[in-house]
């Protein structure tokens, strides 16, 4: 009998067949360096320029805002470390979090995370489309409605094609797009940094200004907490855990800090209320079309990973389809939302306000998940994660009481201390206007540690 040929199901430009099912050891491949390019490329997005400019708008000086940008970038060490569980289990983050919350207790966060992923994908798509529309105009095509429609189609196609092919293509695209974007944004830094007013004094930001600056800087990295294992699950079990943490963290740190500092520098020189127009005004005419292409490219690289993870998210929620089919749902909702934002009504600002409010849920969720991972030392019963009501992570009717209690404690603290456009907590005023939403992760993490440190269930043997 002829020996059956083994086919690698995770190849570039070939539709990935795996979803949230555990990746067999025989199909594991890659190295920690892949994570550097993934997180470096996906965070070469203009959002960080906007975040840096906001820190100055909150009243911080150049050096104060730069310090906040750097501290925010360090949070990628926690995000990268969250991917360690993916190597041990071979599955996605939102499957692993069943251990902390229970199979049913994990469901609400799964729904909200899908909403957040699609929401940010819509925002990125709109930003990329508008940048490409202006690019068309600057090269001589005043396309009007047709031009905007073509720009949207191009932006969606670039994002969807890569995410549809799957894991290997996502990593390949992020690496090669990172080369181009890094060179382009490097030139941007050369134009923007020399003119920065580093001597300007802070305008009395107070506790409110400082806290809002930190919320803005940490909100982006925190939105990735439900994703890291999605991109480590293919790595061989023998991969060094330290190298995984460092490579992923350095990738996110370098790109987010470089662009954040660019935003800080730009805000000391010009009005950044319209960040794209403000940054463009500091650039020579010949570079402005290239700058718009950078904004488009950064939007696409970020959307690729959120759209890809959203397809795994849908499988976690019980959609009985393959990952490749599930992603069509996410892409369709993204397209509808983008069409509405660009052609029917401008709801982008409202959408951003809503998404920022969800940090009340995701900061505490991240605190519980990361604490659970530390307590278990990333050792999980992989079979039980997929076993439903017959597995060890079913707990009480599908809910882990300790995880749910800790999550609610963190959410209560975050809601009481949140200062956003849609909700202001009753403790904000007594705290001098400080927004302490992010500390909800600390509250939930400490609560979970106190409730489970002596009776952590369902450890799997180290593999």
XYZ file of C-alpha atoms in Angstrom:
463
model
C 0.000 0.000 0.000
C 1.360 3.419 -0.929
C 2.171 5.631 2.006
C -0.300 8.490 2.375
C 1.307 11.912 1.877
C 1.195 14.200 4.899
C -0.218 17.618 4.152
C 0.649 20.656 6.259
C -2.663 22.354 6.985
C -1.043 25.635 8.040
C 0.665 26.960 4.930
C 0.866 30.438 3.454
C -1.929 31.225 0.943
C -3.699 28.002 1.822
C -6.922 28.017 3.842
C -6.197 26.881 7.389
C -8.321 23.889 8.368
C -7.873 24.088 12.142
C -9.996 26.249 14.382
C -10.206 26.000 18.164
C -9.484 22.269 18.102
C -6.114 21.477 19.748
C -3.203 21.593 17.315
C -1.480 18.168 17.229
C 2.197 18.122 18.118
C 3.062 16.797 14.670
C 1.616 19.946 13.080
C 3.320 22.429 15.394
C 5.909 24.673 13.763
C 7.501 28.104 13.867
C 9.592 29.923 16.461
C 9.289 32.734 18.981
C 10.624 35.191 16.374
C 7.323 34.849 14.521
C 5.615 36.521 17.484
C 7.893 39.541 17.280
C 6.805 40.258 13.716
C 3.151 39.510 14.473
C 2.896 42.003 17.343
C 5.298 44.494 15.764
C 3.421 44.593 12.476
C -0.094 44.605 13.910
C 0.738 47.553 16.180
C 2.244 49.750 13.467
C -1.065 51.546 13.440
C -1.829 55.260 13.480
C -3.936 54.742 16.607
C -0.811 55.054 18.740
C 0.006 58.422 17.176
C -3.472 59.560 18.218
C -2.960 58.159 21.729
C 0.319 60.038 22.149
C -1.310 63.273 21.010
C -4.155 62.754 23.486
C -1.689 62.516 26.379
C -0.495 66.032 25.538
C -4.105 67.195 25.141
C -4.754 65.996 28.707
C -2.152 68.502 29.897
C 1.057 66.451 30.087
C 4.411 67.821 28.946
C 6.482 66.124 26.246
C 8.532 64.134 28.755
C 5.572 63.254 30.969
C 3.556 62.038 27.994
C 6.552 60.077 26.700
C 6.882 58.366 30.079
C 3.221 57.349 29.949
C 3.706 56.004 26.397
C 6.680 53.892 27.507
C 4.859 52.517 30.562
C 1.882 51.683 28.362
C 4.185 49.827 25.968
C 5.521 47.700 28.830
C 2.042 46.198 29.211
C 2.821 44.087 26.148
C 4.904 41.880 28.436
C 1.674 40.805 30.163
C -0.110 40.411 26.823
C 2.698 38.305 25.394
C 2.910 36.159 28.540
C -0.807 35.423 28.172
C 0.102 33.449 25.060
C 2.089 30.882 27.039
C -1.077 28.900 27.711
C -1.521 28.462 23.959
C 1.641 26.382 23.722
C 0.557 24.115 26.554
C -2.978 23.546 25.236
C -2.734 24.111 21.470
C -5.976 26.065 21.485
C -7.345 29.615 21.519
C -7.382 32.039 24.456
C -11.163 32.098 24.808
C -11.193 28.316 25.105
C -8.516 28.381 27.818
C -10.433 31.012 29.797
C -13.134 28.394 30.423
C -10.850 27.184 33.207
C -11.242 30.496 35.028
C -14.939 31.168 34.463
C -16.530 27.840 33.555
C -17.900 26.882 30.155
C -21.107 28.880 30.539
C -19.522 31.631 32.620
C -17.092 32.215 29.765
C -19.902 32.820 27.267
C -20.825 36.476 28.041
C -17.212 37.613 27.763
C -16.978 35.686 24.492
C -19.950 37.603 23.085
C -18.586 40.964 24.227
C -15.124 40.171 22.891
C -16.584 39.400 19.479
C -18.409 42.733 19.580
C -15.193 44.526 20.539
C -13.184 42.746 17.818
C -15.711 43.636 15.132
C -16.112 47.159 16.484
C -12.404 47.894 16.275
C -12.225 46.229 12.858
C -14.975 48.586 11.662
C -13.151 51.610 13.074
C -9.874 50.546 11.441
C -11.666 49.889 8.159
C -13.250 53.347 8.199
C -9.912 55.030 8.988
C -8.148 53.068 6.247
C -10.903 53.819 3.738
C -10.844 57.564 4.413
C -7.052 57.632 4.148
C -7.174 55.784 0.832
C -9.896 58.138 -0.417
C -7.690 61.160 0.319
C -4.771 59.312 -1.295
C -6.835 58.927 -4.470
C -7.554 62.668 -4.419
C -3.889 63.596 -3.952
C -2.833 61.515 -6.931
C -5.481 63.194 -9.073
C -8.663 61.108 -8.840
C -11.623 62.954 -7.313
C -13.832 59.906 -7.212
C -16.598 61.153 -4.930
C -18.942 58.412 -3.761
C -17.462 55.956 -6.254
C -13.955 56.691 -4.984
C -15.002 56.073 -1.399
C -16.720 52.829 -2.412
C -13.568 51.625 -4.202
C -11.447 52.599 -1.187
C -13.735 50.613 1.116
C -13.676 47.598 -1.197
C -9.863 47.627 -1.345
C -9.523 47.966 2.445
C -11.991 45.142 3.117
C -10.409 42.891 0.485
C -6.904 43.305 1.899
C -8.114 42.485 5.404
C -10.502 39.661 4.588
C -8.255 37.764 2.176
C -5.408 37.450 4.660
C -7.647 36.587 7.628
C -9.564 34.032 5.560
C -6.422 32.117 4.578
C -5.584 31.813 8.248
C -2.736 31.563 10.714
C 0.272 31.049 8.431
C -0.814 33.746 5.998
C -1.562 36.157 8.856
C 1.977 35.743 10.176
C 3.472 36.030 6.689
C 1.513 39.183 5.867
C 2.254 40.842 9.213
C 5.989 40.256 8.752
C 6.225 41.643 5.217
C 3.872 44.528 5.821
C 5.921 45.337 8.937
C 9.035 45.796 6.811
C 7.294 48.375 4.631
C 5.401 50.136 7.413
C 8.446 50.312 9.692
C 10.458 52.018 6.952
C 7.642 54.471 6.254
C 6.923 55.313 9.874
C 10.688 55.631 10.448
C 10.726 58.440 7.875
C 7.704 59.976 9.633
C 9.671 60.049 12.889
C 12.571 61.794 11.150
C 10.222 64.590 10.081
C 8.260 64.910 13.323
C 10.719 64.380 16.190
C 13.262 67.167 15.498
C 10.638 69.876 15.853
C 9.192 68.619 19.140
C 8.892 71.234 21.896
C 10.521 69.283 24.712
C 10.816 72.345 26.951
C 7.102 73.208 27.138
C 5.730 72.855 30.662
C 2.760 70.705 31.568
C -0.570 72.555 31.894
C -1.489 71.227 35.358
C -2.974 67.899 34.214
C -3.849 66.868 37.740
C -4.889 63.373 38.714
C -7.604 63.400 36.064
C -5.191 64.134 33.199
C -2.680 61.553 34.326
C -5.283 58.819 34.804
C -6.958 59.494 31.456
C -3.570 59.355 29.714
C -2.852 55.973 31.273
C -6.319 54.655 30.376
C -5.765 55.652 26.738
C -2.308 54.022 26.638
C -3.361 50.771 28.311
C -6.717 50.367 26.585
C -5.148 49.233 23.293
C -2.914 46.492 24.754
C -5.702 45.357 27.119
C -7.988 44.768 24.133
C -5.575 42.009 23.065
C -5.881 39.970 26.295
C -8.419 37.521 24.754
C -6.150 36.865 21.720
C -2.478 35.903 22.444
C -2.882 32.111 22.544
C -4.558 32.295 19.110
C -1.080 32.991 17.714
C 1.047 30.711 19.922
C -1.015 27.539 19.639
C 0.975 26.318 16.620
C 4.395 26.699 18.276
C 6.161 23.477 19.345
C 5.865 22.614 23.034
C 9.655 22.786 23.275
C 9.680 26.518 22.484
C 11.211 28.501 25.331
C 8.493 30.242 27.352
C 10.885 33.092 28.132
C 11.626 33.682 24.451
C 7.910 33.729 23.652
C 7.269 36.388 26.280
C 10.209 38.549 25.222
C 9.713 38.315 21.466
C 6.024 39.158 21.520
C 6.476 41.898 24.118
C 9.330 43.563 22.248
C 7.333 43.569 19.027
C 4.360 45.358 20.565
C 6.549 47.620 22.712
C 8.785 48.928 19.911
C 5.991 49.800 17.481
C 3.540 51.234 20.026
C 6.173 53.358 21.781
C 7.742 54.679 18.563
C 4.394 55.786 17.158
C 3.157 57.021 20.533
C 6.210 59.275 20.883
C 5.598 60.516 17.328
C 2.098 61.539 18.428
C 3.471 63.292 21.496
C 6.018 65.192 19.386
C 3.410 66.168 16.800
C 1.024 67.472 19.474
C 3.679 69.888 20.751
C 3.907 71.436 17.267
C 0.434 71.529 15.765
C -3.271 71.046 16.439
C -3.938 67.285 16.525
C -7.710 67.463 16.934
C -7.839 65.881 13.484
C -4.797 63.670 13.987
C -4.327 62.635 10.353
C -4.558 66.227 9.078
C -2.388 67.491 11.929
C 0.395 64.989 11.318
C 0.163 65.516 7.560
C 0.737 69.269 8.034
C 4.187 68.538 9.488
C 5.296 66.557 6.456
C 6.733 67.676 3.112
C 4.346 67.535 0.186
C 6.076 64.636 -1.538
C 5.678 62.406 1.546
C 2.011 63.138 2.247
C 0.561 60.533 -0.172
C 2.954 57.952 1.285
C 1.831 58.945 4.779
C -1.791 58.242 3.838
C -0.704 54.840 2.511
C 0.921 54.190 5.912
C -2.349 55.010 7.691
C -4.139 52.540 5.395
C -1.496 49.842 5.899
C -1.541 50.204 9.675
C -5.320 49.935 9.731
C -5.174 46.739 7.676
C -2.451 45.037 9.750
C -4.407 45.657 12.941
C -7.723 44.576 11.426
C -6.240 41.317 10.170
C -5.530 39.927 13.636
C -8.817 41.129 15.150
C -10.822 39.660 12.276
C -8.919 36.355 12.411
C -9.425 36.011 16.171
C -13.105 36.871 15.781
C -13.585 33.713 13.692
C -12.131 31.569 16.499
C -14.313 33.544 18.898
C -17.448 32.495 17.004
C -16.444 28.847 17.274
C -16.026 29.288 21.042
C -19.582 30.650 21.128
C -20.826 27.457 19.501
C -21.133 28.352 15.807
C -20.944 24.852 14.238
C -18.878 25.979 11.258
C -15.237 25.806 10.287
C -13.050 28.808 11.095
C -12.952 29.798 7.419
C -16.754 29.785 7.167
C -17.235 31.535 10.506
C -15.030 34.415 9.417
C -17.549 35.235 6.685
C -19.989 36.280 9.430
C -17.428 38.634 10.962
C -16.467 40.035 7.564
C -20.105 40.618 6.607
C -20.864 42.476 9.850
C -17.674 44.529 9.397
C -18.698 45.446 5.856
C -22.232 46.450 6.917
C -20.935 48.532 9.824
C -18.343 50.225 7.639
C -20.913 51.001 4.945
C -23.197 52.558 7.530
C -20.388 54.664 9.002
C -19.173 55.897 5.627
C -22.383 56.387 3.644
C -25.405 56.538 5.957
C -24.548 58.125 9.288
C -21.403 58.969 11.203
C -21.611 56.652 14.189
C -17.849 56.114 14.485
C -17.538 58.446 17.495
C -20.434 56.731 19.270
C -18.975 53.332 18.478
C -15.588 54.331 19.912
C -17.270 55.627 23.072
C -19.135 52.342 23.467
C -16.015 50.265 22.888
C -14.032 52.308 25.402
C -16.770 51.702 27.976
C -16.318 47.940 27.625
C -12.990 48.215 29.438
C -15.212 47.994 32.535
C -15.610 44.331 31.585
C -12.315 43.486 29.941
C -9.922 44.936 32.497
C -11.415 42.719 35.263
C -11.740 39.780 32.849
C -8.044 40.079 32.021
C -7.162 40.240 35.722
C -8.959 36.967 36.454
C -7.612 35.192 33.372
C -3.980 36.191 33.956
C -4.186 35.319 37.659
C -5.672 31.928 36.840
C -2.869 31.313 34.359
C -0.231 32.205 36.955
C -1.811 30.028 39.641
C -1.909 27.042 37.298
C 1.511 27.855 35.818
C -0.147 27.448 32.397
C -0.998 23.812 33.133
C -4.439 22.895 31.900
C -6.321 19.729 31.105
C -6.613 20.252 27.352
C -9.269 17.586 26.884
C -11.417 19.044 29.659
C -11.362 22.478 28.018
C -13.339 20.997 25.113
C -15.418 18.471 27.079
C -18.363 20.684 28.022
C -20.573 19.367 30.826
C -18.511 16.193 31.215
C -15.238 18.013 31.823
C -13.508 19.331 34.923
C -14.139 22.950 33.927
C -17.925 22.642 34.073
C -17.828 23.432 37.819
C -21.346 24.299 39.073
C -23.831 24.176 36.205
C -21.181 25.547 33.883
C -20.038 28.432 36.105
C -16.905 28.767 38.236
C -18.155 30.616 41.357
C -14.729 32.030 42.256
C -14.090 33.321 38.751
C -17.523 34.897 38.432
C -17.347 36.498 41.894
C -13.891 37.955 41.204
C -15.038 39.250 37.805
C -18.062 40.976 39.330
C -15.915 42.541 42.067
C -13.541 43.972 39.482
C -16.406 45.192 37.294
C -18.041 46.925 40.255
C -14.811 48.762 41.070
C -14.252 49.690 37.414
C -17.829 50.976 37.011
C -17.574 53.092 40.160
C -14.337 54.737 39.006
C -14.912 55.014 35.230
C -14.927 58.421 33.555
C -16.142 58.132 29.955
C -18.506 59.955 27.640
C -21.262 57.403 28.209
C -20.805 56.780 31.929
C -19.200 58.534 34.868
C -18.859 56.524 38.069
C -19.942 58.040 41.400
C -16.409 57.830 42.801
C -14.780 59.867 40.015
C -15.582 63.252 41.565
C -14.447 62.322 45.104
C -11.192 61.012 43.554
C -10.483 64.367 41.970
C -11.616 63.315 38.495
C -9.345 60.271 38.357
C -10.343 57.382 36.090
C -9.215 54.182 37.816
C -11.014 51.755 35.493
C -7.855 49.805 34.719
C -7.348 48.990 38.395
C -10.424 46.789 38.067
C -7.997 44.186 36.738
C -5.979 44.353 39.956
C -9.112 44.092 42.110
C -10.438 41.084 40.192
C -7.030 39.401 40.134
C -6.533 39.771 43.886
C -10.083 38.587 44.571
C -9.575 35.501 42.411
C -6.243 34.743 44.089
C -7.836 35.004 47.528
C -10.719 32.711 46.557
C -8.729 29.985 44.772
C -5.113 29.950 45.942
C -5.663 27.010 48.300
C -8.082 24.985 46.202
C -7.261 25.552 42.558
C -9.068 22.739 40.675
C -8.296 20.817 37.535
C -4.543 21.137 37.202
C -3.188 19.142 34.297
C 0.187 17.461 34.631
C 3.080 19.403 33.151
C 3.740 18.366 29.580
